[in-house]
Amino acid sequence: MRDADRLLEQPMPAVTTDEAAVVAERLFGVEGQTTPLTGERDRNFRVRSSTGDFSLKFGHPAEGADVLHMQSALLRHLARVDPGLPVPHPRPTVDGAEIGAHAVDGVTLPVRMVDFLPGSPLRQGVSSPELRHNVGATLARLDRALRGFFHPAAGRVLLWDLSHLGTLRPRLPHVEPSQQALVREWFDRFDSDVAPRLERLRAQVIHCDFNPDNLLVEPDRPDEITGIIDFGDVVHGAVVIDLAVAAAYQLLGTDDPAGALGEIAGAYHARFPLEADEADLLPDLVAGRLVQSLVVGAWRGDHHPDNAEYILAYQDSTWASLRQLSDLGTDALQVAVRSACGLPTGSRNGGANLQSLIDRRSVRFGPGMQFSYADPVHLAASEGCWFIGVDGERYLDAYNNVPHVGHSHPRVVAAIAAQSSLLNTNTRYLVDGVLDYADRLVALFPDELSVVYFANSGSEANDLAWRIARTVTGHDGFVVTRHAYHGATYLTMATSPEELGIDHLEPWVATVPAPYGDHDPGVSAAVDRLGTARAAALAYDTVFSSDGIYEPPNGYLEEAVRQIRNAGGLFIADEVQAGFGRVGRRMWGFAGHGVVPDLVTLGKPMGNGHPVAAVVTTTEIADRFTERGYYFSTFAGNPVSTAAATAVLDVLRDEALPDRAERVGEYLRSGLRTLAARHPVIGDVRGPGMFIGVEIRSADGPDPDAARAIADEMRRRGVLIGVTGIHGNVLKIRPPLAFEEPHADLLFETLDGVLAER
Ligand code: PMP
């Protein structure tokens, strides 16, 4: 017979109350009034003495002393890591041992003593929203505290461990015949769907019996858990099993099991977040616990008719609850759990609901706030190069460059969390990590560029660079490309013809065409048009993104920089889009073009979505700026932002992402050119690394309507791309660098389908 079976089949040790009183005094030095306590398999007594109130346990003979040792070690662990948890404290024997021994009828029983906690157990089958909240919250606190605990005895096979539910199947004949079919269905489901998924979930030592008998309350605070007792079922298992066990009892007698399950899960999740897979398995595990109670109860009732009343007290309500869950279905229960935990559900993206969100947004954010697509994407989560909608739909993100090393990259997330819990402040204090980051950043540039000014956005970085250029040169004017975008501040918007419109530029702004075919960048001519404003700087987005995604031809930047410097102006490389390895191994858009900019501005990908940006310049320019200018920005360069930015550099290096940008970029361009051969609507395919433009043309020339329609249809089919360019006819493919060949294949297949149906 297996230990687990023997434990429940072998009767409890026969220890009389008088004997217990003698043992309490002999082993623990506690003399007092001794009364028996109820229990399933051990023999327990309460000993009230002048030195305190204690609980004395004689362990089951089938369970070795190591299980009681584990319980003592666990209680001492909890006292260390979360002293406020209302759990009993172990009392050593008079010899200083944790566990004593006592022989009954030639069998040695392990004996241990702990504080007897005041309060009375929760009532079975009676719950309330407050109680469910507190049960969930208290269990989360206990599980969190148990994370770091282990003991070999936790690996024992325990019949009450839900992971082994399937082993109870042979006991099915003990269950009421009318209930057997449904119980069998749950067994089948557990074997085929639940058990294989359970193996993949987080596991640790868990209490595994958070049932009302083991949770104490005070009479004047009936919803507040003031004591957790009975660590007899402690075992190593999936964390979510602990919650399922607790929830199963809190569902008994409710008429809204989905709501009740949501309440307890939500309270747990707020303190010890569930993973999505755990949330999804919770309803099945709750049902599994009910099945366990029914089967074990029926079987033990048959074996111990003398104790049947205690064993079978809740069979009816357990059955009723299992029926309720079966009728509701696990899908509905999963939605309840997910929405209580703020995890994505399929229930919120109904048409009417979506429209009301859109309306609300336009009232709250003002009518000018655009969406990326004709059908807005309602998002809940992200990972790698995927977005996950509230309906659970996955969207391949082939557009966003901000999540540079991948959405929600665990190293960036961990860096932000760790630094936020340590220190966050501004650059007027000395903080090692911030300075270390600045060192690592400038090491990626030519030697001359050695001073870093932190900012919070690309716009702010450009605004500062523009201001530095004006201060240092004493000139006012700027030369930018014909359809440039440089930011949303007054200065940068004034130099963003893409947004402002070419006809609304200030007299101190002159434009040059983005470089197609033309080897004279036209900067000198633009400087002439500035007239008295005189050029403070030429600013280039080094991939000419909003102009239509063009890599500057060979020699082009060199010539442009020569022309601006001739006019006494500076060269600003706006690397907000191109920077950090997107264009491939060169790391920056200007690199490899034979120029060293006077100022480089950085943003978007720098913190993988955390707002952090920078201006990098020479000591000479910084010195001249400081003579007449001043810069400080409260959040700029804060330790949390720079921790995120540091993690980005780490991932770029460790995952060799600039190499990947080069390799997958080439794969993308070649696949897109193959499509171009089949679909005449595709014109030029261009751009460096993973920054790719695909021209869409009709026989009449650029076709912005078709480009827009293609992007919208791609979105409907689950692949996100953008549209850009002076004519609005260039598909913009600029994914996170987590993008790999299989993602590109999915993009090709989807685009092929969209174009085939046009
Ligand atoms: N420069 C360039 C080249 C950009 O593309 C952008 C943003 N699209 C900015 C500056 C402004 O950055 P942010 O939106 O972070 O202020």
PDB file of N, CA and C and ligand atoms in Angstrom, residues 457-459 462 485-487 541 574 576-577 604, ligand 1:
ATOM      1  N   SER A 457      12.183  62.679 -23.843  1.00  0.00           N
ATOM      2  CA  SER A 457      11.534  62.273 -25.098  1.00  0.00           C
ATOM      3  C   SER A 457      12.409  62.758 -26.240  1.00  0.00           C
ATOM      4  N   GLY A 458      12.131  62.201 -27.417  1.00  0.00           N
ATOM      5  CA  GLY A 458      12.856  62.642 -28.606  1.00  0.00           C
ATOM      6  C   GLY A 458      12.638  64.133 -28.834  1.00  0.00           C
ATOM      7  N   SER A 459      11.420  64.581 -28.627  1.00  0.00           N
ATOM      8  CA  SER A 459      11.119  66.001 -28.822  1.00  0.00           C
ATOM      9  C   SER A 459      11.974  66.872 -27.909  1.00  0.00           C
ATOM     10  N   ASN A 462      15.594  66.879 -29.010  1.00  0.00           N
ATOM     11  CA  ASN A 462      15.789  67.756 -30.162  1.00  0.00           C
ATOM     12  C   ASN A 462      15.655  69.212 -29.771  1.00  0.00           C
ATOM     13  N   TYR A 485      10.010  65.117 -39.533  1.00  0.00           N
ATOM     14  CA  TYR A 485       9.357  65.239 -38.228  1.00  0.00           C
ATOM     15  C   TYR A 485      10.439  65.199 -37.161  1.00  0.00           C
ATOM     16  N   HIS A 486      10.447  66.225 -36.291  1.00  0.00           N
ATOM     17  CA  HIS A 486      11.468  66.256 -35.244  1.00  0.00           C
ATOM     18  C   HIS A 486      10.889  66.412 -33.846  1.00  0.00           C
ATOM     19  N   GLY A 487       9.574  66.594 -33.709  1.00  0.00           N
ATOM     20  CA  GLY A 487       9.069  66.637 -32.343  1.00  0.00           C
ATOM     21  C   GLY A 487       7.877  67.549 -32.141  1.00  0.00           C
ATOM     22  N   ASP A 541      17.078  63.471 -39.859  1.00  0.00           N
ATOM     23  CA  ASP A 541      16.725  62.129 -39.383  1.00  0.00           C
ATOM     24  C   ASP A 541      17.495  61.217 -40.327  1.00  0.00           C
ATOM     25  N   ASP A 574      19.602  63.373 -35.955  1.00  0.00           N
ATOM     26  CA  ASP A 574      18.450  62.943 -35.157  1.00  0.00           C
ATOM     27  C   ASP A 574      18.355  61.416 -35.305  1.00  0.00           C
ATOM     28  N   VAL A 576      16.670  59.495 -33.277  1.00  0.00           N
ATOM     29  CA  VAL A 576      15.535  59.045 -32.473  1.00  0.00           C
ATOM     30  C   VAL A 576      14.893  57.801 -33.089  1.00  0.00           C
ATOM     31  N   GLN A 577      14.871  57.724 -34.413  1.00  0.00           N
ATOM     32  CA  GLN A 577      14.301  56.547 -35.064  1.00  0.00           C
ATOM     33  C   GLN A 577      15.383  55.536 -35.430  1.00  0.00           C
ATOM     34  N   LYS A 604      13.191  57.340 -28.567  1.00  0.00           N
ATOM     35  CA  LYS A 604      12.332  56.144 -28.670  1.00  0.00           C
ATOM     36  C   LYS A 604      12.881  54.797 -28.168  1.00  0.00           C
TER      37      LYS A 604
HETATM   38  N1  PMP B   1      12.663  62.743 -34.126  1.00  0.00           N
HETATM   39  C1  PMP B   1      12.240  61.793 -34.947  1.00  0.00           C
HETATM   40  C2  PMP B   1      13.051  61.437 -36.163  1.00  0.00           C
HETATM   41  C3  PMP B   1      11.049  61.137 -34.662  1.00  0.00           C
HETATM   42  O1  PMP B   1      10.619  60.169 -35.476  1.00  0.00           O
HETATM   43  C4  PMP B   1      10.324  61.494 -33.516  1.00  0.00           C
HETATM   44  C5  PMP B   1       9.016  60.794 -33.152  1.00  0.00           C
HETATM   45  N2  PMP B   1       8.317  60.253 -34.188  1.00  0.00           N
HETATM   46  C6  PMP B   1      10.796  62.507 -32.692  1.00  0.00           C
HETATM   47  C7  PMP B   1      11.984  63.097 -33.031  1.00  0.00           C
HETATM   48  C8  PMP B   1      10.058  62.939 -31.466  1.00  0.00           C
HETATM   49  O2  PMP B   1      10.124  61.960 -30.463  1.00  0.00           O
HETATM   50  P1  PMP B   1       9.041  61.891 -29.298  1.00  0.00           P
HETATM   51  O3  PMP B   1       7.722  61.560 -29.920  1.00  0.00           O
HETATM   52  O4  PMP B   1       9.568  60.833 -28.390  1.00  0.00           O
HETATM   53  O5  PMP B   1       9.013  63.200 -28.616  1.00  0.00           O
END
